[in-house]
GROMACS .gro file of C-alpha atoms in nm:
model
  153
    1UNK     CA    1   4.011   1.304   5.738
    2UNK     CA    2   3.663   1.220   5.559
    3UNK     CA    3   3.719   1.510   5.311
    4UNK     CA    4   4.075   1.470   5.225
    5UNK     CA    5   4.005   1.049   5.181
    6UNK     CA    6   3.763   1.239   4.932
    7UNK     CA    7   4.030   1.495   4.765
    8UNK     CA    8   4.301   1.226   4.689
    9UNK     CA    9   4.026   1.007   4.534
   10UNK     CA   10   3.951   1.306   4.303
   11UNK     CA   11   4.295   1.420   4.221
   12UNK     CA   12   4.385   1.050   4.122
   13UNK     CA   13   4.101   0.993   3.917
   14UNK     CA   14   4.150   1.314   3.730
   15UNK     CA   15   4.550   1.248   3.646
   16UNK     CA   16   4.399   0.890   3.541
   17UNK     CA   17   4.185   1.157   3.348
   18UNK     CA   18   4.388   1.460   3.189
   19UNK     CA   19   4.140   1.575   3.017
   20UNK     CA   20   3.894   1.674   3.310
   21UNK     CA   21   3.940   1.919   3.568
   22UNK     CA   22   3.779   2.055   3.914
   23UNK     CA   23   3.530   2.342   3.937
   24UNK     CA   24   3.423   2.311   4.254
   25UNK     CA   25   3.458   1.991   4.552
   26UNK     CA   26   3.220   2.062   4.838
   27UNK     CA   27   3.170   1.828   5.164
   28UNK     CA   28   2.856   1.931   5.368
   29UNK     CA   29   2.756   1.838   5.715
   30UNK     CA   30   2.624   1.592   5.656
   31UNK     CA   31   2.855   1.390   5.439
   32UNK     CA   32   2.676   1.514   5.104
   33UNK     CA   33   3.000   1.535   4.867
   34UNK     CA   34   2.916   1.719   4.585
   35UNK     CA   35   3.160   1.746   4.305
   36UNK     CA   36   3.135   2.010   3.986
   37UNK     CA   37   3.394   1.893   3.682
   38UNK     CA   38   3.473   2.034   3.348
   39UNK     CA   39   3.620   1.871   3.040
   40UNK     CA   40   3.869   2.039   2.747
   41UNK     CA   41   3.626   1.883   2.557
   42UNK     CA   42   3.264   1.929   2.724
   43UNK     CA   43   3.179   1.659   2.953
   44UNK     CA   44   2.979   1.348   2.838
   45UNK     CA   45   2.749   1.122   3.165
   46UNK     CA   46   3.026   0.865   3.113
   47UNK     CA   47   3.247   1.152   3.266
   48UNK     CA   48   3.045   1.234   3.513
   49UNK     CA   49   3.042   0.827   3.629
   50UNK     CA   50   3.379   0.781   3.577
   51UNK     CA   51   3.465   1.040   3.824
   52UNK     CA   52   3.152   0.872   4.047
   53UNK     CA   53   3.287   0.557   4.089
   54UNK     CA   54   3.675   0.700   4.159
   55UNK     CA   55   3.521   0.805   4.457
   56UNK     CA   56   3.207   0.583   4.533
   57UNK     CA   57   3.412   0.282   4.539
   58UNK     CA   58   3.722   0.374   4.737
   59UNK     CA   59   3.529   0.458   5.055
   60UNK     CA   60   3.375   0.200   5.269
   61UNK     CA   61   2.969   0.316   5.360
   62UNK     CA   62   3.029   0.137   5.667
   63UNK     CA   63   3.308   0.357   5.833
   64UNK     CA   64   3.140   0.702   5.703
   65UNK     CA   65   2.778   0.763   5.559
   66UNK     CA   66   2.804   0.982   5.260
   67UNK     CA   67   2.568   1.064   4.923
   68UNK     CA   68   2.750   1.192   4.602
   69UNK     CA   69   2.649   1.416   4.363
   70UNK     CA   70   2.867   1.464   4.031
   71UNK     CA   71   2.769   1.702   3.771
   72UNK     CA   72   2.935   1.961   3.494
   73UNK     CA   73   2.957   2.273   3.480
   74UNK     CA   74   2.658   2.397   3.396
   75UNK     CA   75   2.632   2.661   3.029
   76UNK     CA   76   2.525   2.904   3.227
   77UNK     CA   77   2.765   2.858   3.516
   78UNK     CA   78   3.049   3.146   3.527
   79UNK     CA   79   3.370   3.052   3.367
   80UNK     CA   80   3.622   2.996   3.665
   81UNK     CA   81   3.937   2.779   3.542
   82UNK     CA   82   4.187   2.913   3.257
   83UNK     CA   83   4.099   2.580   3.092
   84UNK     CA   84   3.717   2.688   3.050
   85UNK     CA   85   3.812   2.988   2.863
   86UNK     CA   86   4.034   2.814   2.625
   87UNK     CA   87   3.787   2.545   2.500
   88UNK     CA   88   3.528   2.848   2.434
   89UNK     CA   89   3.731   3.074   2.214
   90UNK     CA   90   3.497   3.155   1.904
   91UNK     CA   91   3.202   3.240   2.174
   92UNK     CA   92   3.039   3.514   2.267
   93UNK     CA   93   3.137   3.614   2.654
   94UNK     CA   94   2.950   3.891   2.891
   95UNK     CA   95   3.272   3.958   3.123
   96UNK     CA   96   3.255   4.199   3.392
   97UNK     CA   97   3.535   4.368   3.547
   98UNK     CA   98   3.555   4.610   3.881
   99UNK     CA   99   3.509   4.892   3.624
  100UNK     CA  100   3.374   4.797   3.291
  101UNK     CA  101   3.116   4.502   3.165
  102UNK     CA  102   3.234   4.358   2.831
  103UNK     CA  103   3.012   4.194   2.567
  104UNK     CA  104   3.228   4.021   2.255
  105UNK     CA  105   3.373   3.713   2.119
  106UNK     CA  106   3.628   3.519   2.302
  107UNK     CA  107   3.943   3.538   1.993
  108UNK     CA  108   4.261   3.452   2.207
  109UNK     CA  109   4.370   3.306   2.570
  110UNK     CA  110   4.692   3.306   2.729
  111UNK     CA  111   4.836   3.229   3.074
  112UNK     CA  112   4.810   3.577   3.182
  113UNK     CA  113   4.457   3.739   2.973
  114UNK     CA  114   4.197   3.661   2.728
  115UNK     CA  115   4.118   3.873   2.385
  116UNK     CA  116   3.759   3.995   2.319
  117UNK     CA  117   3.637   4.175   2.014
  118UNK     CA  118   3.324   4.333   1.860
  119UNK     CA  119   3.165   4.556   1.642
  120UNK     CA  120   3.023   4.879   1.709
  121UNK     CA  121   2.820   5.127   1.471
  122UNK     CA  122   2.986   5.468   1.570
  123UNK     CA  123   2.911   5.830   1.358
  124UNK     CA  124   3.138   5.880   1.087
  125UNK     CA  125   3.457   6.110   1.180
  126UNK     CA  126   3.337   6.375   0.853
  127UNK     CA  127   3.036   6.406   0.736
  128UNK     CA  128   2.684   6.212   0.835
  129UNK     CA  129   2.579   5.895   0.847
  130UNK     CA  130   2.749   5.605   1.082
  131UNK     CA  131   3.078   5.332   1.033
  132UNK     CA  132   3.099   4.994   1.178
  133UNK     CA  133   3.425   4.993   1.389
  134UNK     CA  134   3.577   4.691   1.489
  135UNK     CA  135   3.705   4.659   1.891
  136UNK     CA  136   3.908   4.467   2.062
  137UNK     CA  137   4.055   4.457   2.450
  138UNK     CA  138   4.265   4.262   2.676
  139UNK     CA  139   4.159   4.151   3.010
  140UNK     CA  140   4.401   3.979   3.234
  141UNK     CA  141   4.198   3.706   3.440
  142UNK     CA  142   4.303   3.866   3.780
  143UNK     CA  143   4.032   4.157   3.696
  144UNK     CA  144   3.791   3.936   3.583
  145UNK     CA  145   3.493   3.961   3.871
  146UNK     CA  146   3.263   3.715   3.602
  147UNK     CA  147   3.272   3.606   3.284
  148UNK     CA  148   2.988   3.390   3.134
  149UNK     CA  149   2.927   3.233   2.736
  150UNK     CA  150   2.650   3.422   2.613
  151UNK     CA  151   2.396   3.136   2.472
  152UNK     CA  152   2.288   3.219   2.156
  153UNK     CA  153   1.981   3.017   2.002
   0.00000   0.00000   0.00000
């Protein structure tokens, strides 16, 4: 009851809010709702509150005991939503698969896979000396195992 009060405060506040969508919504024990959002367009505090007081102030402290917790997606926090990949093309991802692990920039998403290419320095097909070869693969999100934006400083 408790936890889907909570899930119907969420999913109002974020079709009142297009732009934001759910990572993760977790409900411990002990009434600790914790709540893990991501934005098209990064996620500011304000989003974070917004999203807060959707919740905070629709449920009555006197009926149930509960803390809250709201925070983003953190950049080093696997991509899991179609949306996250979307807003990072032009990054460098590290995306593993059952069979392969995949280090290039993010150049196209669709509904079904995401692009990655890079460069590699490979020997020259005649004679000596080495070529810079440019790659490029396909993975369809259903084989993705993890995918996370390389940080580069």
């Amino acid at each position: 009851m408790f936890k889907t009060k909570v899930a119907e405060l969420l999913d109002a506040a974020l079709i009142e809010r297009p732009d934001l969508f759910l990572i993760d919504l977790s409900i411990s024990g002990d009434s600790h709702i914790k709540v893990i959002i991501d934005g098209d367009n990064g996620i500011l505090v304000e989003d974070c509150m917004f999203v807060s007081r959707a919740i905070e102030h629709n449920l009555d402290r006197e009926e149930q005991d509960f803390s809250l917790e709201v925070m983003s997606a953190g950049a080093a926090s696997p991509l899991v939503h179609k949306r996250q990949y979307k807003k990072n093309v032009k990054r460098t991802l590290k995306v593993k698969t059952a069979e392969d692990e995949v280090e290039g920039v993010l150049t196209k998403t669709s509904d079904n896979d995401i692009t990655l290419e890079w460069k590699v320095r490979e020997p020259k097909p005649v004679g000596k000396g080495k070529v810079t070869i440019k790659k490029e693969v396909q993975i369809p999100y259903e084989n993705i195992v993890e995918a996370k934006v390389m940080i580069k400083f």
